[in-house]
Coordinates of C-alpha atoms in Angstrom, one line a residue:
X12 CA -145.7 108.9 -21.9
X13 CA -142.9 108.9 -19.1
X14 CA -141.0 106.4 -21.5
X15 CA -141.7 108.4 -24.5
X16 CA -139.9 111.9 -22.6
X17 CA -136.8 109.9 -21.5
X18 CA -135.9 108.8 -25.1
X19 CA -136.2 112.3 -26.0
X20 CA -134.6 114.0 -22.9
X21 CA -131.8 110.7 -23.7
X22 CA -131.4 111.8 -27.5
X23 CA -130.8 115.1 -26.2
X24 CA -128.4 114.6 -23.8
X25 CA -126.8 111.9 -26.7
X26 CA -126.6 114.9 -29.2
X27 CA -125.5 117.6 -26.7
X28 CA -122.6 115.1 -26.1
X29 CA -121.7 114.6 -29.7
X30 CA -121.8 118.6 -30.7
X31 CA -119.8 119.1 -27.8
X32 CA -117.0 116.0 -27.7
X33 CA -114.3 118.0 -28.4
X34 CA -115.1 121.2 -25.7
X35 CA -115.3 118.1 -23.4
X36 CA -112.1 116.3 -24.1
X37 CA -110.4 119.5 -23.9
X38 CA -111.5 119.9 -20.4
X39 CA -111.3 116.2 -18.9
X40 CA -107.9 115.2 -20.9
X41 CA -105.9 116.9 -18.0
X42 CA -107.4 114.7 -15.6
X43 CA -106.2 111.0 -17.7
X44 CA -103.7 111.9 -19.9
X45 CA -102.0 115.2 -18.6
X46 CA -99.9 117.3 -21.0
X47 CA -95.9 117.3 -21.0
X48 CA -96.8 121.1 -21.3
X49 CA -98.0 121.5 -17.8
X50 CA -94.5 121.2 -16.4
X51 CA -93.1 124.3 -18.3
X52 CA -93.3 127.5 -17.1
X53 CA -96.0 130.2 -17.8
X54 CA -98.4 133.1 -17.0
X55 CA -101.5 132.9 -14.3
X56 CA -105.3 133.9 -14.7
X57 CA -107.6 133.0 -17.5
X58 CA -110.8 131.5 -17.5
X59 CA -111.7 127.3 -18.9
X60 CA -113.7 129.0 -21.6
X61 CA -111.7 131.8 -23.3
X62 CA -108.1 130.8 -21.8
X63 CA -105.4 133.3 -21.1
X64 CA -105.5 134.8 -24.9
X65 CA -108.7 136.4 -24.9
X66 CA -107.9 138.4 -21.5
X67 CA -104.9 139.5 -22.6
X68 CA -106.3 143.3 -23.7
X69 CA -108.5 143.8 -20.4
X70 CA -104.6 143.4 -18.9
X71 CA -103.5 146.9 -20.6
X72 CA -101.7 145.3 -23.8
X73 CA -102.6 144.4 -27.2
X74 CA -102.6 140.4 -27.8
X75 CA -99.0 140.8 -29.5
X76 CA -97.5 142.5 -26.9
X77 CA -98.5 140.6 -24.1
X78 CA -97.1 137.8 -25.4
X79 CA -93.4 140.0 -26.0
X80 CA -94.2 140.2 -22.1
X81 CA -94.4 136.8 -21.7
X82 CA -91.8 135.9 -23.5
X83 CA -89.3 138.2 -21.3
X84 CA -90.4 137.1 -17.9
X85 CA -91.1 133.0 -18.8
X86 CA -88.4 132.7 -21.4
X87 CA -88.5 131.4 -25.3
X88 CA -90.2 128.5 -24.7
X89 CA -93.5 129.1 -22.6
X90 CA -96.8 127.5 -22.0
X91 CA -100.0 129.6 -21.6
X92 CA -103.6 128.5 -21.6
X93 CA -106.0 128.5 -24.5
X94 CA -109.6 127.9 -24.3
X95 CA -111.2 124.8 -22.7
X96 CA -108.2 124.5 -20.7
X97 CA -105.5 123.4 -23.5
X98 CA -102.0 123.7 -23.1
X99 CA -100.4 125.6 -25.4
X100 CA -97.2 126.0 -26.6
X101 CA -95.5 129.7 -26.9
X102 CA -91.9 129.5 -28.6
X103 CA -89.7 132.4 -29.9
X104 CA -86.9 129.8 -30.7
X105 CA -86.1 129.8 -34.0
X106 CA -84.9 125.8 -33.9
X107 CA -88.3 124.9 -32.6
X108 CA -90.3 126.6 -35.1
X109 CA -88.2 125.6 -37.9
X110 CA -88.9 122.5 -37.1
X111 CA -92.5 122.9 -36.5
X112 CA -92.4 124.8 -39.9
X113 CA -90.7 121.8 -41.8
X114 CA -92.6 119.2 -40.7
X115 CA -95.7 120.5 -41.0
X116 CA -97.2 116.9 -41.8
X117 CA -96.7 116.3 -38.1
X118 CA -98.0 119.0 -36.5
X119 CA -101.5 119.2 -38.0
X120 CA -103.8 122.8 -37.1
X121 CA -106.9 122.0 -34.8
X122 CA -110.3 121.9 -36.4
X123 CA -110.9 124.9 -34.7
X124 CA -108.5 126.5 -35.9
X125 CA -108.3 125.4 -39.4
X126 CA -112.3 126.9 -39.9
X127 CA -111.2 130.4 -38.1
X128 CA -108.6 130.4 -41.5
X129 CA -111.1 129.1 -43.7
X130 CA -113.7 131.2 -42.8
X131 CA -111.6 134.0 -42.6
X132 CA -108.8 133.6 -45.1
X133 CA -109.7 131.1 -47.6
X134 CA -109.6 127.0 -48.1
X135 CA -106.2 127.3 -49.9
X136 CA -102.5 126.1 -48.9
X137 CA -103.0 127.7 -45.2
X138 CA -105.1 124.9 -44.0
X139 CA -104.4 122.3 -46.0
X140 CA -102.5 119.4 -45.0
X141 CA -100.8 116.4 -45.7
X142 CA -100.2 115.2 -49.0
X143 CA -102.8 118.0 -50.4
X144 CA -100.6 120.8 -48.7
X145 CA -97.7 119.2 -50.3
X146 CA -99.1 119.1 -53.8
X147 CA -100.3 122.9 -53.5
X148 CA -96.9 123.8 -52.7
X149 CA -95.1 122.5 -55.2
X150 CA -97.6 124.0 -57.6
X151 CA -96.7 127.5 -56.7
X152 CA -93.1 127.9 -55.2
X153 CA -91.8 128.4 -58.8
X154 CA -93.6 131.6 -58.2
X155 CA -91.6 132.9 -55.4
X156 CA -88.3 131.3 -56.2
X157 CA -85.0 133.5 -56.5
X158 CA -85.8 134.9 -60.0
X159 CA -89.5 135.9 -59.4
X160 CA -88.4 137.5 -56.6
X161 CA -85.8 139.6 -58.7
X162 CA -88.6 141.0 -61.3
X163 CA -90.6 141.9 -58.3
X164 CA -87.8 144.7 -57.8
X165 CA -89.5 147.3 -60.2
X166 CA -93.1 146.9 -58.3
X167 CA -92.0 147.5 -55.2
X168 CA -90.0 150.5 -56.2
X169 CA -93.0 151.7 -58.1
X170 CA -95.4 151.6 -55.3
X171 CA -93.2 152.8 -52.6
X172 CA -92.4 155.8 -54.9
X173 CA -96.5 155.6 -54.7
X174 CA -96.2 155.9 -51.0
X175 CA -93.7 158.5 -50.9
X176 CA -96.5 160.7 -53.0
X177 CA -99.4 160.0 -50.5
X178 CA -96.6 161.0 -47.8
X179 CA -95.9 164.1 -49.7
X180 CA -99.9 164.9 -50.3
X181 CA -100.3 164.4 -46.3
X182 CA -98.1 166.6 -45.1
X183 CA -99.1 169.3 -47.5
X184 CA -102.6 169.0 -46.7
X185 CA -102.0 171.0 -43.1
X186 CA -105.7 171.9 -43.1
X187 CA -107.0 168.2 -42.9
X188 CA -109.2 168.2 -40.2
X189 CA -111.1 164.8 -40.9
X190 CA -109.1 162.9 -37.7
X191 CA -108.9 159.4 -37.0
X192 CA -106.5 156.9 -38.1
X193 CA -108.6 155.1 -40.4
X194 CA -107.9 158.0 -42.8
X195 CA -104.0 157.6 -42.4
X196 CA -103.4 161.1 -41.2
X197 CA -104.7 163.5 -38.6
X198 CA -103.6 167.0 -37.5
X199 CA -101.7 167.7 -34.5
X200 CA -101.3 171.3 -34.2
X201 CA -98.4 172.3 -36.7
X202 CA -97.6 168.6 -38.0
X203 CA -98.8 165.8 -39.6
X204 CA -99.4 162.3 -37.5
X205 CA -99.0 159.4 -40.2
X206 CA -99.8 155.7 -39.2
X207 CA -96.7 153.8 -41.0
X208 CA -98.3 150.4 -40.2
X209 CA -101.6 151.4 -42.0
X210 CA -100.0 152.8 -45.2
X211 CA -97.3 150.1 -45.6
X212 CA -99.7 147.5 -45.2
X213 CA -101.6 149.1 -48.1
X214 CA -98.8 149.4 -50.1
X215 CA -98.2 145.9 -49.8
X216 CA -101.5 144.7 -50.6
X217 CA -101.2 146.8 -53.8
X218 CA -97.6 144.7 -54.6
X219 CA -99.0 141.7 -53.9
X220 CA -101.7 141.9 -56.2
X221 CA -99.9 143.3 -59.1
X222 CA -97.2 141.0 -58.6
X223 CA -99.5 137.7 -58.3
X224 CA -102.6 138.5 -60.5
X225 CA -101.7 142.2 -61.9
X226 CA -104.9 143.9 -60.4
X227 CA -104.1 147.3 -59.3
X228 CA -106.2 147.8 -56.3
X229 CA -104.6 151.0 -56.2
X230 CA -105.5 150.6 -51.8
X231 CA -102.9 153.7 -52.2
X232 CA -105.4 156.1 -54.3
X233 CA -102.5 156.9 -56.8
X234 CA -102.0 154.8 -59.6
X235 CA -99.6 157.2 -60.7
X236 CA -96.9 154.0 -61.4
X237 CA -97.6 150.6 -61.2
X238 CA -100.2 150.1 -63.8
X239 CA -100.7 146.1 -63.0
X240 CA -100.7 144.7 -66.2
X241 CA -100.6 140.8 -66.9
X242 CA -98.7 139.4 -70.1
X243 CA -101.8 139.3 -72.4
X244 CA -103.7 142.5 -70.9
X245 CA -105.4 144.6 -73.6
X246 CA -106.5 148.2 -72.6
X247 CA -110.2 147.5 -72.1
X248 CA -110.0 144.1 -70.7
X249 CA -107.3 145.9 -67.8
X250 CA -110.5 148.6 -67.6
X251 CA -113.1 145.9 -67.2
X252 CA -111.1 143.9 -64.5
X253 CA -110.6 146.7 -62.7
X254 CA -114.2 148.0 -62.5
X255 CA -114.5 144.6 -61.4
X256 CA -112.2 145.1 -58.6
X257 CA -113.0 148.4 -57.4
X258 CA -115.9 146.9 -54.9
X259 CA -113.4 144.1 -53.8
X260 CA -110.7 146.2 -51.1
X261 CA -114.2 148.1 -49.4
X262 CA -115.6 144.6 -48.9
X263 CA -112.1 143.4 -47.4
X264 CA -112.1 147.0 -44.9
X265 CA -116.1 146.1 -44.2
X266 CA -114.8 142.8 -42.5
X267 CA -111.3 143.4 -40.7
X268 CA -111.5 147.3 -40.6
X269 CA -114.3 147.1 -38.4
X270 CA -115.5 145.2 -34.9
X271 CA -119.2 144.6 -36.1
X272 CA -118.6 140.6 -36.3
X273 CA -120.3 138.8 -33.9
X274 CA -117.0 137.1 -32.2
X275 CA -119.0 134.9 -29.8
X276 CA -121.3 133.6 -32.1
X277 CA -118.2 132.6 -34.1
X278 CA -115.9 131.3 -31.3
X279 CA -119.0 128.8 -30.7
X280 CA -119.0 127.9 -34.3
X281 CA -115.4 127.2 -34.2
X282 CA -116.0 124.5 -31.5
X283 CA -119.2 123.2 -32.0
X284 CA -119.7 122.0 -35.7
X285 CA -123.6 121.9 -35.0
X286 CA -123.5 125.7 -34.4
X287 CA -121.8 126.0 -37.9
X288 CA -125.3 125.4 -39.1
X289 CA -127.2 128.7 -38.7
X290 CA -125.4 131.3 -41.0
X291 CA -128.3 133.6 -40.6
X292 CA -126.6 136.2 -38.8
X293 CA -125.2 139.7 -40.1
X294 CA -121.5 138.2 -39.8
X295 CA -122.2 135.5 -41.7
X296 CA -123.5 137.1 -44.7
X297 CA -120.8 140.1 -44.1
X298 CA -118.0 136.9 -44.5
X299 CA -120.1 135.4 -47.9
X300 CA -120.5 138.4 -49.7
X301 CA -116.7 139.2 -49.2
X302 CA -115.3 135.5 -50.5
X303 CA -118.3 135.6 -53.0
X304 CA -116.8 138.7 -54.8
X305 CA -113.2 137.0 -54.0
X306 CA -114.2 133.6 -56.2
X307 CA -116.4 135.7 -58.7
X308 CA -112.9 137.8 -59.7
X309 CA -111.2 134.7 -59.1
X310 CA -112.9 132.7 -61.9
X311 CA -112.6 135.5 -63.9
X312 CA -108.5 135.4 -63.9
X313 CA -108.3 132.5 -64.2
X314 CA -110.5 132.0 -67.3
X315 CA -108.7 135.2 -68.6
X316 CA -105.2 134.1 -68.5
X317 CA -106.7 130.4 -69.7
X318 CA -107.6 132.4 -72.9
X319 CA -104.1 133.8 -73.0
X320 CA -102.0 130.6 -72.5
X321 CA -104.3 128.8 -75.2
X322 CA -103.7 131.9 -77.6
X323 CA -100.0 131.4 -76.9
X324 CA -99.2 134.9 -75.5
X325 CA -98.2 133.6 -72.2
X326 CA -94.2 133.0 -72.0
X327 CA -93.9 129.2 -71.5
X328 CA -91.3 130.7 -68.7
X329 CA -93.9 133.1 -66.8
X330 CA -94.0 131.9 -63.1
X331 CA -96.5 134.3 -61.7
X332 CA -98.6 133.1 -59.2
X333 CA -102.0 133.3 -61.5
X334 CA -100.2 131.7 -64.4
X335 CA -99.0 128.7 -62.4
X336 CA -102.6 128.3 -60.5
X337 CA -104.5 128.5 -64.3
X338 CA -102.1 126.1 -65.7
X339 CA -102.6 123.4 -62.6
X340 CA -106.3 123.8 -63.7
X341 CA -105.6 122.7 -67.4
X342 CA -103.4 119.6 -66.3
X343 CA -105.4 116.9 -67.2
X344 CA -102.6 114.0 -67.0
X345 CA -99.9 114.3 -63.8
X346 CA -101.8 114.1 -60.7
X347 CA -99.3 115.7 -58.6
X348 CA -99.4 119.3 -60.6
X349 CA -103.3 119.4 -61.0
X350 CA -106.0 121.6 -59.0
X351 CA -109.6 121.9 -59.4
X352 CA -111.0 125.5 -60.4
X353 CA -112.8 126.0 -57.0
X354 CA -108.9 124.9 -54.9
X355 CA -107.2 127.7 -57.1
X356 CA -110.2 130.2 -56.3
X357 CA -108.9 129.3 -52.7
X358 CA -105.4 130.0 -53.0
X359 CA -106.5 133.7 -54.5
X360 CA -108.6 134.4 -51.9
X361 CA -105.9 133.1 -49.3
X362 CA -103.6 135.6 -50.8
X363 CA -106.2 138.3 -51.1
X364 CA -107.6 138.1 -47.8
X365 CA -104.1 137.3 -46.1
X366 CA -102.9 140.6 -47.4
X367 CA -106.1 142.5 -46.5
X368 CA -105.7 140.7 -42.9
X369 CA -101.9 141.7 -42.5
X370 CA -102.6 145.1 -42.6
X371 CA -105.4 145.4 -39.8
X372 CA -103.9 143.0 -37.5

């Protein structure tokens, strides 16, 4: 009986071990092989779970501009302490990170960090790496070459003459008396407070959708201008897709517009893959439902604008970003400019969730 607890309590300890090799080389690697990024200069405190970053709002500052305050007092290249007592590096030079940038098959993203992104943003080009990152890439940069860029012009004038109109309606509205910023604008006695970041990040998740898969989230409430449509669109297939759509941009505010996710249940999934198992919880399902909505439109495009390139009313020269991901999809002979359905469903919701993300944080 003795004999029979031991191999248990020894499998336990064996599997405890195994879920928990990476927390546990984190910790111990100071002690035999100590970082070259101990002898640079950098900030106190923290805690060997957490690290420096997560105490950086109970100091009075917002995570980005502690770091502007570390930057000023340790200089452009800093070390600072993440969780599990890992050195990292903190750089504002623009040689460094150029050539962290460029040589991005050298300097890989943690496991941790790559699930936070694929959780959070998508399984696309973001946290890919190696030669797959490189073939993603070339797939889409035609899309955001020099003359993409230039046709672009007219959305971006459109919706920021979209802005200016929700700008307009605010400041006319003097008897709003809803408050908070959530709603972009608030009443303070005889003016109107507006929160620029809120309403330009809006307005550039409406561009970025018109521009790479011309949906008009219409995140403005206008649609007075842009009206989003693709090279094949047809009135009622525009209507349809965006009926689609409409549930999409409240499902992205649900999960970064609010602080119901369960952080700590998902900083221990980041570490320990074991954890990763139970997706029970209300966070979980909150993530799901919004990538499930994501790959549901996603498939959709896709097997929209296939119809469209078959047809022939697709320019061969159209570079937009849904075009390009459709026809990688169709390539059935050169290895290095074909994706699978489900990788392009990533790179829309990277580019959906991304923009969604930019504007909370």
């Amino acid at each position: 009986m003795l004999w029979l607890l031991a191999r248990i309590l020894l499998g336990l300890v064996v599997c405890f071990v195994w879920a928990t090799r990476d927390i546990l080389w984190r910790i111990f690697k100071p002690l035999f092989s100590p970082s070259p990024l101990m002898d640079l200069k950098g900030p106190k405190g923290g805690n060997i779970i957490t690290g420096q970053i997560a105490g950086a709002p109970s100091n009075g500052a917002e995570p980005d501009i502690w770091f502007l305050r570390v930057s000023e007092k340790y200089g452009p290249v800093t070390v600072i302490r993440a969780p599990w007592n890992t050195c990292m590096l903190w750089t504002c030079d623009h040689k460094a990170m150029s050539h962290i940038l460029v040589n991005s098959d050298l300097y890989h993203r943690p496991d941790y960090a790559r699930w936070w992104f694929g959780t959070f943003v998508g399984r696309g080009v973001i946290i890919a790496h190696g030669e797959s990152h490189s073939r993603q890439r070339r797939i889409m940069n035609p899309a955001f070459g020099v003359s993409p860029i230039k046709q672009m012009t007219e959305v971006f004038v459109d919706k920021t003459l979209d802005l200016c109109d929700v700008f307009r309606s605010l400041i006319d509205k003097e008897q709003h008396q809803s408050g908070g910023v959530e709603n972009g604008g608030v009443k303070n006695n005889d003016s109107v407070v507006l929160d620029m970041s809120l309403w330009l990040g809006r307005a550039a998740l409406d561009m970025m959708t018109i521009i790479c898969f011309q949906i008009n989230l219409d995140v403005l409430g206008t649609g007075s201008h842009s009206q989003g449509k693709g090279p094949g669109d047809k009135g009622e297939e525009q209507k349809e897709r965006g009926r689609e759509s409409d549930e999409l941009y409240p499902a992205l505010e649900e999960l970064f517009g609010t602080n119901d996710l369960n952080f700590s249940l998902l900083f221990w999934k980041s570490w320990i893959p074991l954890v990763r198992l139970w997706t029970l919880d209300e966070s979980s399902h909150k993530i799901e439902r919004c990538h499930g909505m994501i790959r549901t439109l996603a498939k959709k495009l896709i097997k929209e604008r296939e119809k469209e390139i078959l047809a022939g009313s697709v320019d061969e020269e159209t570079r937009d970003l849904l075009t390009l991901l459709t026809k990688a999809t169709m390539e059935k002979v050169n290895k290095d400019r074909m994706m699978s359905l489900d990788e392009a469903c990533e790179q829309i919701s990277t580019y959906f969730v991304a923009g969604e993300y930019s504007i909370h944080y």
